[in-house]
Tab-separated table of C-alpha atoms in Angstrom:
chain	number	residue	atom	x	y	z
L	1	MET	CA	0.000	0.000	0.000
L	2	ASP	CA	1.637	3.227	-1.168
L	3	THR	CA	0.668	6.070	1.149
L	4	THR	CA	3.170	8.682	-0.117
L	5	LEU	CA	0.580	10.631	-2.097
L	6	VAL	CA	-2.045	10.747	0.660
L	7	LEU	CA	0.518	11.849	3.264
L	8	GLU	CA	1.705	14.589	0.864
L	9	ASN	CA	-1.933	15.598	0.443
L	10	ILE	CA	-2.312	15.982	4.223
L	11	ALA	CA	1.079	17.691	4.686
L	12	LYS	CA	-0.078	20.540	2.401
L	13	HIS	CA	-2.453	21.627	5.179
L	14	VAL	CA	-1.402	20.194	8.580
L	15	LYS	CA	1.795	18.781	10.069
L	16	LEU	CA	1.305	15.324	11.601
L	17	SER	CA	3.788	13.627	13.933
L	18	GLU	CA	5.130	10.198	12.887
L	19	GLY	CA	2.793	8.582	15.410
L	20	GLU	CA	-0.230	10.442	14.010
L	21	GLU	CA	0.722	9.466	10.447
L	22	ALA	CA	1.028	5.834	11.527
L	23	ARG	CA	-2.394	5.966	13.227
L	24	PHE	CA	-3.955	7.468	10.097
L	25	ILE	CA	-2.359	4.838	7.834
L	26	SER	CA	-3.491	2.019	10.140
L	27	LEU	CA	-7.106	2.962	9.346
L	28	LEU	CA	-6.697	2.916	5.542
L	29	SER	CA	-7.265	-0.055	3.273
L	30	GLU	CA	-6.297	-0.345	-0.368
L	31	LYS	CA	-8.632	-1.428	-3.151
L	32	LYS	CA	-7.834	-2.096	-6.792
L	33	LEU	CA	-10.579	-1.425	-9.316
L	34	HIS	CA	-10.840	-2.594	-12.898
L	35	LYS	CA	-12.115	-0.192	-15.536
L	36	ARG	CA	-15.952	0.118	-15.175
L	37	GLU	CA	-15.896	-1.534	-11.720
L	38	VAL	CA	-18.343	0.115	-9.311
L	39	LEU	CA	-16.958	1.285	-5.953
L	40	HIS	CA	-20.283	2.590	-4.606
L	41	LYS	CA	-23.797	1.712	-5.790
L	42	GLU	CA	-26.800	4.023	-5.640
L	43	GLY	CA	-29.348	3.069	-2.970
L	44	GLU	CA	-26.590	1.874	-0.631
L	45	ILE	CA	-25.062	3.807	2.246
L	46	CYS	CA	-21.659	5.180	1.299
L	47	ARG	CA	-19.383	4.171	4.190
L	48	HIS	CA	-15.980	5.285	2.832
L	49	SER	CA	-14.121	8.198	1.317
L	50	ALA	CA	-11.773	7.037	-1.440
L	51	PHE	CA	-8.418	8.683	-2.119
L	52	VAL	CA	-7.289	7.946	-5.680
L	53	THR	CA	-3.623	6.911	-5.932
L	54	ASP	CA	-3.829	5.705	-9.534
L	55	GLY	CA	-6.361	5.949	-12.367
L	56	ALA	CA	-9.601	7.925	-12.344
L	57	LEU	CA	-13.172	7.572	-11.034
L	58	LYS	CA	-16.456	9.252	-11.859
L	59	GLY	CA	-19.466	10.023	-9.672
L	60	TYR	CA	-22.810	10.037	-11.496
L	61	SER	CA	-26.528	9.554	-11.096
L	62	VAL	CA	-29.033	7.860	-13.381
L	63	ASP	CA	-32.475	9.444	-13.863
L	64	LYS	CA	-35.845	7.692	-14.338
L	65	THR	CA	-35.372	7.525	-18.124
L	66	GLY	CA	-31.911	5.921	-17.770
L	67	GLY	CA	-30.040	9.151	-18.547
L	68	GLU	CA	-26.596	9.426	-16.941
L	69	HIS	CA	-25.640	12.689	-15.187
L	70	VAL	CA	-21.974	13.057	-14.284
L	71	LEU	CA	-21.464	14.960	-11.041
L	72	ASN	CA	-17.694	14.758	-10.661
L	73	PHE	CA	-14.416	13.092	-11.535
L	74	ALA	CA	-11.544	12.170	-9.218
L	75	VAL	CA	-8.033	11.661	-10.551
L	76	SER	CA	-4.821	10.722	-8.751
L	77	GLY	CA	-4.431	12.790	-5.552
L	78	TRP	CA	-8.179	13.495	-5.153
L	79	TRP	CA	-10.809	12.254	-2.714
L	80	ILE	CA	-14.250	11.039	-3.832
L	81	ALA	CA	-17.403	9.831	-2.031
L	82	ASP	CA	-21.179	10.170	-2.186
L	83	MET	CA	-20.967	13.079	0.274
L	84	TYR	CA	-24.681	13.169	1.047
L	85	SER	CA	-24.746	9.478	1.927
L	86	LEU	CA	-21.372	9.545	3.714
L	87	PHE	CA	-22.319	12.457	6.000
L	88	SER	CA	-25.978	11.552	6.599
L	89	LYS	CA	-25.494	7.737	6.712
L	90	ARG	CA	-28.571	7.413	4.493
L	91	PRO	CA	-28.776	5.604	1.118
L	92	GLY	CA	-27.247	7.719	-1.647
L	93	VAL	CA	-28.161	8.512	-5.252
L	94	ILE	CA	-24.618	8.584	-6.676
L	95	ILE	CA	-22.774	5.726	-8.384
L	96	ILE	CA	-18.972	5.834	-8.138
L	97	GLU	CA	-17.226	3.885	-10.890
L	98	ALA	CA	-13.689	3.479	-12.233
L	99	LEU	CA	-13.057	5.133	-15.610
L	100	ALA	CA	-9.787	3.201	-15.963
L	101	ASP	CA	-7.955	0.526	-13.949
L	102	SER	CA	-7.521	2.365	-10.650
L	103	ARG	CA	-6.196	2.063	-7.129
L	104	VAL	CA	-7.803	3.802	-4.144
L	105	LEU	CA	-7.174	4.092	-0.418
L	106	LEU	CA	-10.390	3.746	1.578
L	107	LEU	CA	-11.066	5.547	4.852
L	108	SER	CA	-14.377	4.665	6.495
L	109	ARG	CA	-16.538	7.449	7.918
L	110	ASP	CA	-16.427	5.656	11.278
L	111	SER	CA	-12.605	5.679	11.211
L	112	GLN	CA	-12.664	9.315	10.110
L	113	GLU	CA	-14.828	10.197	13.113
L	114	ILE	CA	-12.437	8.323	15.416
L	115	LEU	CA	-9.579	10.368	13.913
L	116	PHE	CA	-11.496	13.650	14.417
L	117	ASN	CA	-11.400	12.898	18.157
L	118	GLU	CA	-7.958	11.297	18.414
L	119	VAL	CA	-6.073	13.651	16.087
L	120	PRO	CA	-7.728	17.119	15.966
L	121	LYS	CA	-5.241	18.121	13.238
L	122	LEU	CA	-7.005	15.625	10.977
L	123	GLU	CA	-10.365	17.233	11.711
L	124	ARG	CA	-8.674	20.478	10.609
L	125	PHE	CA	-7.330	18.789	7.466
L	126	PHE	CA	-10.754	17.461	6.466
L	127	ARG	CA	-12.368	20.818	7.313
L	128	ILE	CA	-9.970	22.524	4.885
L	129	LEU	CA	-10.474	19.776	2.280
L	130	VAL	CA	-14.253	20.233	2.410
L	131	GLU	CA	-13.881	24.044	2.283
L	132	ASN	CA	-11.810	23.672	-0.898
L	133	SER	CA	-14.350	21.268	-2.406
L	134	LEU	CA	-17.127	23.733	-1.637
L	135	VAL	CA	-15.242	26.524	-3.429
L	136	ALA	CA	-14.637	24.243	-6.447
L	137	ASN	CA	-18.338	23.332	-6.519
L	138	GLN	CA	-19.462	26.953	-6.291
L	139	GLN	CA	-17.046	27.831	-9.087
L	140	ARG	CA	-18.523	25.067	-11.222
L	141	LEU	CA	-22.077	26.311	-10.524
L	142	LEU	CA	-21.001	29.820	-11.514
L	143	ASP	CA	-19.201	28.542	-14.626
L	144	ASN	CA	-22.331	26.617	-15.652
L	145	LEU	CA	-24.388	29.807	-15.244
L	146	SER	CA	-21.965	32.270	-16.829
L	147	LEU	CA	-19.536	30.564	-19.251
L	148	SER	CA	-20.277	29.241	-22.735
L	149	ALA	CA	-20.074	25.456	-23.222
L	150	GLU	CA	-16.866	25.997	-25.245
L	151	ASP	CA	-15.194	27.894	-22.383
L	152	ARG	CA	-16.331	25.200	-19.921
L	153	TYR	CA	-14.811	22.543	-22.172
L	154	LEU	CA	-11.511	24.472	-22.394
L	155	SER	CA	-11.329	24.748	-18.608
L	156	PHE	CA	-12.215	21.030	-18.331
L	157	ILE	CA	-9.278	20.085	-20.606
L	158	LYS	CA	-6.843	21.946	-18.341
L	159	LYS	CA	-8.167	20.402	-15.140
L	160	TYR	CA	-8.854	16.833	-16.268
L	161	ALA	CA	-6.217	15.884	-18.885
L	162	PHE	CA	-6.273	12.265	-17.668
L	163	VAL	CA	-10.085	11.994	-17.755
L	164	LEU	CA	-9.976	13.231	-21.336
L	165	GLN	CA	-7.839	10.195	-22.207
L	166	CYS	CA	-10.026	7.566	-20.570
L	167	ALA	CA	-13.634	8.847	-20.508
L	168	PRO	CA	-15.957	8.413	-23.491
L	169	LEU	CA	-17.375	11.505	-25.221
L	170	HIS	CA	-20.883	11.126	-23.731
L	171	THR	CA	-19.468	11.096	-20.156
L	172	ILE	CA	-17.583	14.363	-20.683
L	173	ALA	CA	-20.634	15.892	-22.399
L	174	SER	CA	-22.801	14.887	-19.436
L	175	TYR	CA	-20.376	16.511	-16.979
L	176	LEU	CA	-20.530	19.721	-19.053
L	177	GLY	CA	-24.348	19.550	-19.224
L	178	ILE	CA	-24.460	19.376	-23.040
L	179	THR	CA	-25.279	16.734	-25.671
L	180	PRO	CA	-22.504	14.560	-27.161
L	181	GLU	CA	-23.357	16.071	-30.575
L	182	PHE	CA	-22.798	19.592	-29.265
L	183	LEU	CA	-19.494	18.535	-27.673
L	184	SER	CA	-18.349	17.071	-31.037
L	185	LYS	CA	-19.196	20.396	-32.678
L	186	ILE	CA	-17.192	22.315	-30.020
L	187	ARG	CA	-14.214	19.983	-30.574
L	188	ARG	CA	-14.369	20.556	-34.342
L	189	ASN	CA	-14.516	24.357	-33.807
L	190	ILE	CA	-11.494	24.257	-31.466
L	191	SER	CA	-9.392	22.062	-33.776
L	192	GLN	CA	-9.996	24.411	-36.722
H	1	MET	CA	-27.686	41.980	19.232
H	2	ASP	CA	-29.924	38.892	19.201
H	3	THR	CA	-27.791	35.745	19.210
H	4	THR	CA	-30.569	33.215	19.951
H	5	LEU	CA	-30.773	31.950	16.362
H	6	VAL	CA	-27.025	31.548	15.844
H	7	LEU	CA	-26.616	29.703	19.166
H	8	GLU	CA	-29.498	27.394	18.178
H	9	ASN	CA	-27.739	26.862	14.837
H	10	ILE	CA	-24.554	25.767	16.655
H	11	ALA	CA	-26.405	23.666	19.255
H	12	LYS	CA	-27.798	21.471	16.458
H	13	HIS	CA	-24.282	20.089	15.971
H	14	VAL	CA	-22.084	20.697	19.045
H	15	LYS	CA	-22.679	21.462	22.732
H	16	LEU	CA	-20.819	24.577	23.898
H	17	SER	CA	-20.301	25.521	27.557
H	18	GLU	CA	-21.592	28.940	28.698
H	19	GLY	CA	-18.017	30.254	28.619
H	20	GLU	CA	-17.507	29.012	25.048
H	21	GLU	CA	-20.799	30.561	23.952
H	22	ALA	CA	-19.758	33.868	25.531
H	23	ARG	CA	-16.359	33.745	23.775
H	24	PHE	CA	-18.050	33.057	20.445
H	25	ILE	CA	-20.542	35.900	20.899
H	26	SER	CA	-17.741	38.319	21.902
H	27	LEU	CA	-16.297	37.904	18.393
H	28	LEU	CA	-19.555	38.674	16.533
H	29	SER	CA	-20.716	42.069	15.369
H	30	GLU	CA	-24.175	43.001	14.093
H	31	LYS	CA	-24.847	44.835	10.846
H	32	LYS	CA	-28.153	46.131	9.514
H	33	LEU	CA	-28.568	46.249	5.754
H	34	HIS	CA	-31.131	48.129	3.712
H	35	LYS	CA	-32.706	46.434	0.709
H	36	ARG	CA	-30.132	46.441	-2.172
H	37	GLU	CA	-27.270	47.368	0.170
H	38	VAL	CA	-24.065	45.533	-0.703
H	39	LEU	CA	-22.344	43.582	2.097
H	40	HIS	CA	-19.398	42.381	-0.006
H	41	LYS	CA	-18.136	43.817	-3.311
H	42	GLU	CA	-16.434	41.843	-6.069
H	43	GLY	CA	-12.697	42.512	-6.350
H	44	GLU	CA	-12.382	42.914	-2.579
H	45	ILE	CA	-11.212	40.319	-0.097
H	46	CYS	CA	-14.154	38.802	1.780
H	47	ARG	CA	-13.129	38.975	5.457
H	48	HIS	CA	-16.361	37.835	7.153
H	49	SER	CA	-18.967	35.110	7.169
H	50	ALA	CA	-22.445	36.548	7.670
H	51	PHE	CA	-25.179	34.750	9.620
H	52	VAL	CA	-28.609	36.067	8.602
H	53	THR	CA	-30.906	36.770	11.571
H	54	ASP	CA	-33.520	38.678	9.576
H	55	GLY	CA	-34.245	39.253	5.880
H	56	ALA	CA	-32.485	37.635	2.921
H	57	LEU	CA	-29.263	38.096	0.923
H	58	LYS	CA	-28.119	36.933	-2.489
H	59	GLY	CA	-24.639	36.063	-3.763
H	60	TYR	CA	-24.082	36.731	-7.474
H	61	SER	CA	-21.464	37.500	-10.094
H	62	VAL	CA	-21.619	39.861	-13.061
H	63	ASP	CA	-20.077	38.764	-16.374
H	64	LYS	CA	-18.246	40.899	-18.988
H	65	THR	CA	-21.509	41.776	-20.742
H	66	GLY	CA	-23.156	42.932	-17.477
H	67	GLY	CA	-25.233	39.745	-17.096
H	68	GLU	CA	-26.054	38.809	-13.501
H	69	HIS	CA	-25.565	35.175	-12.374
H	70	VAL	CA	-27.091	34.273	-9.013
H	71	LEU	CA	-25.009	31.709	-7.128
H	72	ASN	CA	-26.982	31.440	-3.889
H	73	PHE	CA	-29.463	32.914	-1.440
H	74	ALA	CA	-29.269	33.078	2.348
H	75	VAL	CA	-32.372	33.479	4.464
H	76	SER	CA	-32.798	33.736	8.226
H	77	GLY	CA	-30.708	31.048	9.968
H	78	TRP	CA	-28.213	30.627	7.092
H	79	TRP	CA	-24.569	31.630	6.662
H	80	ILE	CA	-23.251	33.370	3.529
H	81	ALA	CA	-19.809	34.505	2.313
H	82	ASP	CA	-17.699	34.596	-0.836
H	83	MET	CA	-16.171	31.256	0.167
H	84	TYR	CA	-13.331	31.377	-2.352
H	85	SER	CA	-12.233	34.804	-1.158
H	86	LEU	CA	-12.831	34.045	2.529
H	87	PHE	CA	-10.756	30.847	2.511
H	88	SER	CA	-7.976	31.981	0.134
H	89	LYS	CA	-7.795	35.628	1.348
H	90	ARG	CA	-7.682	36.696	-2.316
H	91	PRO	CA	-10.044	39.166	-4.044
H	92	GLY	CA	-13.376	37.512	-4.853
H	93	VAL	CA	-15.760	37.526	-7.799
H	94	ILE	CA	-19.024	37.387	-5.831
H	95	ILE	CA	-21.202	40.322	-4.785
H	96	ILE	CA	-23.312	39.784	-1.652
H	97	GLU	CA	-26.345	42.050	-1.466
H	98	ALA	CA	-29.500	42.371	0.635
H	99	LEU	CA	-32.718	41.348	-1.135
H	100	ALA	CA	-34.786	42.983	1.639
H	101	ASP	CA	-34.009	45.009	4.777
H	102	SER	CA	-31.849	42.523	6.666
H	103	ARG	CA	-29.821	41.972	9.787
H	104	VAL	CA	-26.654	39.850	9.901
H	105	LEU	CA	-24.116	38.761	12.505
H	106	LEU	CA	-20.562	39.026	11.163
H	107	LEU	CA	-17.743	36.685	12.156
H	108	SER	CA	-14.355	37.539	10.644
H	109	ARG	CA	-12.197	34.752	9.204
H	110	ASP	CA	-9.427	35.835	11.595
H	111	SER	CA	-11.790	35.442	14.571
H	112	GLN	CA	-12.995	32.132	13.166
H	113	GLU	CA	-9.400	30.870	13.000
H	114	ILE	CA	-8.830	31.996	16.605
H	115	LEU	CA	-11.941	30.025	17.587
H	116	PHE	CA	-10.723	26.914	15.704
H	117	ASN	CA	-7.734	26.883	18.097
H	118	GLU	CA	-9.454	28.067	21.293
H	119	VAL	CA	-12.663	26.041	20.968
H	120	PRO	CA	-12.105	22.857	18.896
H	121	LYS	CA	-15.865	22.161	19.106
H	122	LEU	CA	-16.360	25.231	16.900
H	123	GLU	CA	-13.904	23.856	14.326
H	124	ARG	CA	-16.118	20.742	14.394
H	125	PHE	CA	-19.252	22.881	13.986
H	126	PHE	CA	-17.867	24.711	10.964
H	127	ARG	CA	-16.543	21.449	9.487
H	128	ILE	CA	-20.081	20.019	9.656
H	129	LEU	CA	-21.562	23.264	8.298
H	130	VAL	CA	-19.237	23.164	5.281
H	131	GLU	CA	-19.938	19.444	4.755
H	132	ASN	CA	-23.673	20.235	4.634
H	133	SER	CA	-23.092	23.133	2.213
H	134	LEU	CA	-21.055	20.860	-0.020
H	135	VAL	CA	-23.879	18.313	-0.116
H	136	ALA	CA	-26.413	21.064	-0.933
H	137	ASN	CA	-24.162	22.355	-3.732
H	138	GLN	CA	-23.664	18.882	-5.194
H	139	GLN	CA	-27.417	18.342	-5.070
H	140	ARG	CA	-27.942	21.607	-6.935
H	141	LEU	CA	-25.382	20.617	-9.585
H	142	LEU	CA	-27.157	17.273	-10.014
H	143	ASP	CA	-30.587	18.961	-10.113
H	144	ASN	CA	-29.309	21.342	-12.805
H	145	LEU	CA	-28.072	18.372	-14.826
H	146	SER	CA	-31.028	16.049	-14.313
H	147	LEU	CA	-34.242	17.945	-13.457
H	148	SER	CA	-36.429	20.002	-15.767
H	149	ALA	CA	-36.560	23.771	-15.149
H	150	GLU	CA	-40.140	23.327	-13.879
H	151	ASP	CA	-39.061	20.727	-11.281
H	152	ARG	CA	-36.159	22.973	-10.209
H	153	TYR	CA	-38.589	25.866	-9.775
H	154	LEU	CA	-40.944	23.699	-7.683
H	155	SER	CA	-38.082	22.664	-5.396
H	156	PHE	CA	-36.972	26.323	-5.208
H	157	ILE	CA	-40.441	27.397	-4.010
H	158	LYS	CA	-40.290	24.884	-1.150
H	159	LYS	CA	-36.794	25.902	-0.028
H	160	TYR	CA	-36.938	29.659	-0.519
H	161	ALA	CA	-40.487	30.855	0.235
H	162	PHE	CA	-39.142	34.138	1.620
H	163	VAL	CA	-36.884	34.795	-1.377
H	164	LEU	CA	-39.905	34.285	-3.614
H	165	GLN	CA	-41.596	37.204	-1.812
H	166	CYS	CA	-38.715	39.661	-2.086
H	167	ALA	CA	-36.622	38.770	-5.161
H	168	PRO	CA	-37.548	40.010	-8.644
H	169	LEU	CA	-38.366	37.476	-11.383
H	170	HIS	CA	-35.033	37.915	-13.211
H	171	THR	CA	-33.067	37.086	-10.026
H	172	ILE	CA	-34.936	33.828	-9.498
H	173	ALA	CA	-34.615	32.978	-13.207
H	174	SER	CA	-30.856	33.594	-13.019
H	175	TYR	CA	-30.546	31.277	-10.004
H	176	LEU	CA	-32.402	28.579	-11.959
H	177	GLY	CA	-30.222	29.155	-15.036
H	178	ILE	CA	-33.153	30.077	-17.301
H	179	THR	CA	-34.477	33.271	-18.922
H	180	PRO	CA	-37.121	35.413	-17.163
H	181	GLU	CA	-39.470	34.716	-20.124
H	182	PHE	CA	-39.108	30.963	-19.621
H	183	LEU	CA	-39.736	31.341	-15.874
H	184	SER	CA	-42.926	33.318	-16.606
H	185	LYS	CA	-44.051	30.498	-18.890
H	186	ILE	CA	-43.362	27.899	-16.161
H	187	ARG	CA	-45.352	29.986	-13.648
H	188	ARG	CA	-48.292	30.184	-16.059
H	189	ASN	CA	-48.169	26.401	-16.628
H	190	ILE	CA	-48.126	25.733	-12.877
H	191	SER	CA	-50.989	28.108	-12.094
H	192	GLN	CA	-53.195	26.477	-14.744
């Protein structure tokens, strides 16, 4: 289990002692996922946050007509979970699935809550992590309201180079809130 | 300064001692806002979170062509800030403005950071608050991707009855990501 990346991720925000790092690592478990393998199913309670060490995952929901709506992606160095389900301990609506062969470190919500009490610096770390996620989400809401689909696609390319390699066109279009046909048109315009 | 509502807000998640409550209150200041008064301007650093005790505020951005894009509303019992600016201490892009005569309690980010160290239970409270905001934002992103404009309007009515009374049509339409004309059409359909 390679924990270098997750410890670097934490060290950006708080400084743990060796003992605290060891305690944190003792509560992680590693999981390998094949491309298209589902980490979390809708209708189930999401019990873990996943830190991606390799590959990429997507979070999405499926509507009554079978339409797929992509909420988010997580690439190497990012955390992903069905936040609603994780925090509320109720069944969720999000499916989390590997876009490519991937490797994740799992931290259960129960373990996380133990850490909040044992190592207050980790409560601080997760507070900052969630603050940053909230800012990223608000920015995406604003981008959806104020930027053209082409500008949203250009900013997507910068942020998610790896997703671009492994996700099919319709998945990226869904994330951007446009049809695959419209995304093809945008790509043709950009390449000209 | 009436702090009943904000103490109730905190008590939902953590139990403060009388001394901790007093310390928290000592760091708040009250501000009255007239309808259309701006609490936070774009281009400035957002230094405070505002807890609404009366009235309603909106957070919005203005694009290059002068178009207004409503990010969020805060009614009585809710917190609002330009999160990006507050957390990063960089100039923000959001304007926060009163939709009606309002009253807010201000907590500066500096005071909040003092509280995180002095009263760890308040770091926990704000961690939970931000977790809940993140879930609400993700839900809104998913709703925007998967629900019809009419369904989004119906869920808006439930959540923001007070905003409906005091915000003009174009502000609500902007929040929903549709034109005022389309919102009028939806309202006519619903009333029939």
